[in-house]
mmCIF file of C-alpha atoms in Angstrom:
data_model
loop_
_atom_site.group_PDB
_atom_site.id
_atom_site.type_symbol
_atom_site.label_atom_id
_atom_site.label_comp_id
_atom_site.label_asym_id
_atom_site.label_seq_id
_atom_site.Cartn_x
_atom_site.Cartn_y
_atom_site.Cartn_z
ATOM 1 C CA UNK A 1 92.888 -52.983 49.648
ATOM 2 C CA UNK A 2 94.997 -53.583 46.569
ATOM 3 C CA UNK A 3 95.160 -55.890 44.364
ATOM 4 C CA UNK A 4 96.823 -56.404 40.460
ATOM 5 C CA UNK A 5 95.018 -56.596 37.327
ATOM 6 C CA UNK A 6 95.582 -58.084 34.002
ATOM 7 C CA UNK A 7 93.216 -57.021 31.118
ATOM 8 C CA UNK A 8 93.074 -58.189 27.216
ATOM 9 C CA UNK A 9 90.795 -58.090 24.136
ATOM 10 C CA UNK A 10 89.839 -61.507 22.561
ATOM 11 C CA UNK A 11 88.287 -62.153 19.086
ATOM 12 C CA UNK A 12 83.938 -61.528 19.556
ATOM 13 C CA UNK A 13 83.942 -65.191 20.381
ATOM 14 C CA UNK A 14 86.970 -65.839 22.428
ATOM 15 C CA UNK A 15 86.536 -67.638 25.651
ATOM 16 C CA UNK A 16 88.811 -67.684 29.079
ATOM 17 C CA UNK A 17 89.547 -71.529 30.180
ATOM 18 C CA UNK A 18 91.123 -69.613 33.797
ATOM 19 C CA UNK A 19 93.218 -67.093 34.826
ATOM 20 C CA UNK A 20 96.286 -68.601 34.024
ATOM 21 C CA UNK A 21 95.441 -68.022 30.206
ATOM 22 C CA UNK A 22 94.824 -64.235 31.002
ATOM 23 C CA UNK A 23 97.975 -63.686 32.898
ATOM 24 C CA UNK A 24 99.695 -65.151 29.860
ATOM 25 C CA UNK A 25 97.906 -63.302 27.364
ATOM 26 C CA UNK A 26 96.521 -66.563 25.343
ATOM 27 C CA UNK A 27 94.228 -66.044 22.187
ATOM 28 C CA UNK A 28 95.007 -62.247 22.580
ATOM 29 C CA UNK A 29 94.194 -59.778 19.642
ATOM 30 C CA UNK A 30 96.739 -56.727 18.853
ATOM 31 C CA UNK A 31 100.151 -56.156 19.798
ATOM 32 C CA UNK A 32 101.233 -55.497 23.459
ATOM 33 C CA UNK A 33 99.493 -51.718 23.717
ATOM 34 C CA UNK A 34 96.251 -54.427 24.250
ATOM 35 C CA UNK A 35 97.447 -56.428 26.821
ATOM 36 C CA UNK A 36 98.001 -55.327 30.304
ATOM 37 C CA UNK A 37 99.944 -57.507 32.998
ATOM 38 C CA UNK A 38 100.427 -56.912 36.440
ATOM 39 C CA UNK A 39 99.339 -53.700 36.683
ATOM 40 C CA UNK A 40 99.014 -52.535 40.416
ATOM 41 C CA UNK A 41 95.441 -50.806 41.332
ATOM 42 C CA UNK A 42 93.974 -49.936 44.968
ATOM 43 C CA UNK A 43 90.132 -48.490 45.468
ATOM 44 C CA UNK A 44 89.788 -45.984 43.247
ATOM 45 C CA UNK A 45 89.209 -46.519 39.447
ATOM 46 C CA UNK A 46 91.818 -47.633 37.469
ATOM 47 C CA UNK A 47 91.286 -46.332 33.561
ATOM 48 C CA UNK A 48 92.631 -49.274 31.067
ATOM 49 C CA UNK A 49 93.327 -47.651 27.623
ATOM 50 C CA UNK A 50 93.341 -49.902 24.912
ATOM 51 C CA UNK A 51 95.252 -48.511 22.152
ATOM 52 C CA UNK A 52 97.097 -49.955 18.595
ATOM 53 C CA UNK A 53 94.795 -52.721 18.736
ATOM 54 C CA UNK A 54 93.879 -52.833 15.150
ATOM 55 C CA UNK A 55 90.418 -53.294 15.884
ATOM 56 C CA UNK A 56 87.811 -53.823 12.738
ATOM 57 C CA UNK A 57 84.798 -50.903 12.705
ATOM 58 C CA UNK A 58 81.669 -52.565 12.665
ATOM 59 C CA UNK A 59 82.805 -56.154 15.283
ATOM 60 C CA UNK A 60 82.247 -56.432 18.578
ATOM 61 C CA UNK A 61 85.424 -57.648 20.397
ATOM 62 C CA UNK A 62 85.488 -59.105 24.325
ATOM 63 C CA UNK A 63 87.495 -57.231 26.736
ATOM 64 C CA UNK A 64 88.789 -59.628 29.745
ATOM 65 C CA UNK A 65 89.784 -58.162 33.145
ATOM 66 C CA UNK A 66 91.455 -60.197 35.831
ATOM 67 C CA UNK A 67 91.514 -58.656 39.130
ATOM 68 C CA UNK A 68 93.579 -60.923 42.221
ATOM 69 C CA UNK A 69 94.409 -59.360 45.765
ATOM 70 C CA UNK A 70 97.694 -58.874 45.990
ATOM 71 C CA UNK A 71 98.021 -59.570 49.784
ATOM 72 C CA UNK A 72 97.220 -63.505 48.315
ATOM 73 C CA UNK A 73 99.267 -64.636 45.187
ATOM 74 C CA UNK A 74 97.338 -68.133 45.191
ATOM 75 C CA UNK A 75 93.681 -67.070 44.892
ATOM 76 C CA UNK A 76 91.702 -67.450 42.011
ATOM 77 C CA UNK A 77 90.563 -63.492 42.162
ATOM 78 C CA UNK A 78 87.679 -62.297 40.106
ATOM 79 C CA UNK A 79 86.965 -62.009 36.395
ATOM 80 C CA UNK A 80 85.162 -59.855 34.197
ATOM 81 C CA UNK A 81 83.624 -60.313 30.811
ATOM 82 C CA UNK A 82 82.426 -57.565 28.812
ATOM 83 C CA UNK A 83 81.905 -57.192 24.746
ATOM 84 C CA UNK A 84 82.566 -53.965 23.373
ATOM 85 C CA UNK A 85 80.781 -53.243 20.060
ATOM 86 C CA UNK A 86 83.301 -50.968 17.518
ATOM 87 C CA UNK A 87 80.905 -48.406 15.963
ATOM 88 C CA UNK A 88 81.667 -48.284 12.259
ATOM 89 C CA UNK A 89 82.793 -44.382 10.810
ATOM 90 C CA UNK A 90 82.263 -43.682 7.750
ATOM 91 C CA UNK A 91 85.271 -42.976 5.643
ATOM 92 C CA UNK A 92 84.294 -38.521 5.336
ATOM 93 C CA UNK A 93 84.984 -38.378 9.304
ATOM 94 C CA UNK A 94 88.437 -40.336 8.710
ATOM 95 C CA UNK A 95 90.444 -40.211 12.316
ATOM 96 C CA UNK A 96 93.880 -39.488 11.072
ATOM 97 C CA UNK A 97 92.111 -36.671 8.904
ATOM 98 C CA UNK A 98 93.984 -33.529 10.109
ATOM 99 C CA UNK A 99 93.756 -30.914 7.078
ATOM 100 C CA UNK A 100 90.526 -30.358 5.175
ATOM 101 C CA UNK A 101 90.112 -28.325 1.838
ATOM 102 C CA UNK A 102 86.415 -26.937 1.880
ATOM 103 C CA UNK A 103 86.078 -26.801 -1.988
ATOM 104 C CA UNK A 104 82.361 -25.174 -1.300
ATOM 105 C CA UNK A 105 84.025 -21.974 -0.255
ATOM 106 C CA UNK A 106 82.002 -18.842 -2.309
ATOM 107 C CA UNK A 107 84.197 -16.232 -2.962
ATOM 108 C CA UNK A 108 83.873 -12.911 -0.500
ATOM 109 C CA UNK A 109 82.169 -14.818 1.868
ATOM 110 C CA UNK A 110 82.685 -15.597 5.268
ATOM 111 C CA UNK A 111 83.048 -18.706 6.681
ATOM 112 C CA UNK A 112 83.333 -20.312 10.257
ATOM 113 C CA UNK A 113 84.515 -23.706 11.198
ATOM 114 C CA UNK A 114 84.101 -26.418 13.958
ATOM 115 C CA UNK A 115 86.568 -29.815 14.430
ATOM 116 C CA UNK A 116 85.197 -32.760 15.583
ATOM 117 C CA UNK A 117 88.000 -35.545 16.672
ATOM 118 C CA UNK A 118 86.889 -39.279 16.188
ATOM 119 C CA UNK A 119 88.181 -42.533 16.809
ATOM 120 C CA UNK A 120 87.203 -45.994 16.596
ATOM 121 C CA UNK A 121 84.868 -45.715 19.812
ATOM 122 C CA UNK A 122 82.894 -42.822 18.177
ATOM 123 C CA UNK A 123 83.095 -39.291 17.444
ATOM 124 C CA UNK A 124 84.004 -36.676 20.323
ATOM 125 C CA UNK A 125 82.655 -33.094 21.223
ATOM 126 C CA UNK A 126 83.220 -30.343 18.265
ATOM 127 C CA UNK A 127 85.623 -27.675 18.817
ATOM 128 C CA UNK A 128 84.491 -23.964 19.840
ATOM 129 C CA UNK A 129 84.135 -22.009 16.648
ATOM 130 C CA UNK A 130 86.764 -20.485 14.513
ATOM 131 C CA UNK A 131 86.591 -16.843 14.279
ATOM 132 C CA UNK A 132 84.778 -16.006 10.771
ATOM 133 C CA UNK A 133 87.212 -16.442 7.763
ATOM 134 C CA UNK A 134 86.551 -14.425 4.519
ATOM 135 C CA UNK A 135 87.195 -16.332 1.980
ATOM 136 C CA UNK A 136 89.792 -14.637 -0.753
ATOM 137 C CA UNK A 137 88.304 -13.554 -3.942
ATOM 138 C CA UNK A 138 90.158 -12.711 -7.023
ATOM 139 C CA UNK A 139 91.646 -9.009 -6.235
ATOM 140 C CA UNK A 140 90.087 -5.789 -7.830
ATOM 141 C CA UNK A 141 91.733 -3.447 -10.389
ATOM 142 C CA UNK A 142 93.978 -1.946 -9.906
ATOM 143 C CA UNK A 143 94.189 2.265 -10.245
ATOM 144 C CA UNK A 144 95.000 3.929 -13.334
ATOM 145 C CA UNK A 145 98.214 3.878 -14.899
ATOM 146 C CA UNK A 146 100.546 7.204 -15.164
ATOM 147 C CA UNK A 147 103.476 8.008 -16.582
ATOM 148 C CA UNK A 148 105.616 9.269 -14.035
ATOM 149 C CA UNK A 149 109.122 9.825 -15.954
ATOM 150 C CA UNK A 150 109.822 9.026 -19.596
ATOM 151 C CA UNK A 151 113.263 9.137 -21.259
ATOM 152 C CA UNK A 152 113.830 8.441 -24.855
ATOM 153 C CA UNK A 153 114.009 4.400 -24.516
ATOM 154 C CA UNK A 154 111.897 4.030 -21.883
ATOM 155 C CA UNK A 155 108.641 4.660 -19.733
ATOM 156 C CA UNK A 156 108.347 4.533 -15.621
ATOM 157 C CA UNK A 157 104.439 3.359 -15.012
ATOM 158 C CA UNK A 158 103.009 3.613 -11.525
ATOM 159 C CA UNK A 159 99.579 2.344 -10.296
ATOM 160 C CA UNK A 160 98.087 2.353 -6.985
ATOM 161 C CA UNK A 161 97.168 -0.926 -5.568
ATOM 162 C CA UNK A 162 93.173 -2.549 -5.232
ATOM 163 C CA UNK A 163 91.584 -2.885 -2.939
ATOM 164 C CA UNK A 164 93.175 -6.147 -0.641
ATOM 165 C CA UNK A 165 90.198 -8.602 -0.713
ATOM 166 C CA UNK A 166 91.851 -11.578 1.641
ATOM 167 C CA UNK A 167 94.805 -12.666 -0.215
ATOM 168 C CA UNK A 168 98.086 -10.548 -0.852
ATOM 169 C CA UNK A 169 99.010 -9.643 -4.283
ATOM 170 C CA UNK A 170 101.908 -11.815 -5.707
ATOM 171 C CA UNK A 171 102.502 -10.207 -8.820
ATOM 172 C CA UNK A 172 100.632 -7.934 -11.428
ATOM 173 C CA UNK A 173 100.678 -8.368 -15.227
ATOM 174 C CA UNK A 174 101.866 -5.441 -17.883
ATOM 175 C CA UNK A 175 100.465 -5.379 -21.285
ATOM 176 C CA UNK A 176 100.188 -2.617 -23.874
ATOM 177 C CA UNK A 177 96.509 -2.287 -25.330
ATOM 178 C CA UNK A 178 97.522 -0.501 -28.564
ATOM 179 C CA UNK A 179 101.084 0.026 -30.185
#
């Protein structure tokens, strides 16, 4: 058996006068990502994803399918009705959100991280865990400074480096403490 569909959202309170307005798309919401026409389908399931619809979080919208056997152009085929409620999300788990700065980080510590995607339907299955990250602190002193050549005009001071405590040194600072 096969058999084409067509599919669209309507408004929460939109209505279908026959299947004539579904195969033309009347009183449809979004752009043409939420309208699907002629699409061919057999026995097995046929996903419909509905996507760039613009939907609002917190409506419910009404998703029309219109199924007709293909074998007979002039039947009237089979609807179906069903509303689809848009959970809201609040505005912390934002979708498009794809960087985060953790500003609660404590310094030497380690940290571990999960990512949870969501989307207008709801929020999907967290990540596996990040490996533990040690958060950078500030680095330690460095060792004591030597002389190791002197001319007249001029000193050559070495140090060994601290400890590394996460993040690499980018530069140290010289100063004399007494003249």
């Amino acid at each position: 058996v096969s058999g084409l569909l067509w599919a669209m959202l309507l408004e929460p309170d939109g209505g279908v006068r026959d299947h004539a307005f579904i195969k033309h798309g009347e009183n449809s919401i979004g752009n043409s990502n939420c309208k699907f026409a002629e699409i061919r389908i057999g026995n097995a399931p046929t996903p419909l994803h509905f996507h760039g619809c613009a939907l609002a979080r917190g409506q419910t919208y009404r998703a029309v399918v219109y199924v007709q056997d293909s074998g007979d152009p002039e039947s009237n085929g089979a609807f179906h009705i069903l509303d689809i409620p848009v959970p809201t999300v609040s505005s912390v788990e934002d979708p498009l959100l794809k960087e985060y700065v953790d500003l609660d980080v404590q310094n030497g510590a380690d940290h571990k991280y999960h990512v949870r995607p969501v989307n207008a339907m709801g929020v999907g299955p967290a990540s596996p865990e990040s490996s533990s990250t040690h958060a950078a602190s500030p680095p330690g002193a460095p060792g004591l400074p030597i002389v190791a050549f002197r001319t007249l005009t001029s000193l050559n001071i070495q140090w060994s480096p601290p400890s590394p405590l996460g993040k690499q040194i980018e530069r140290y600072r010289l100063f004399m403490s007494s003249p």
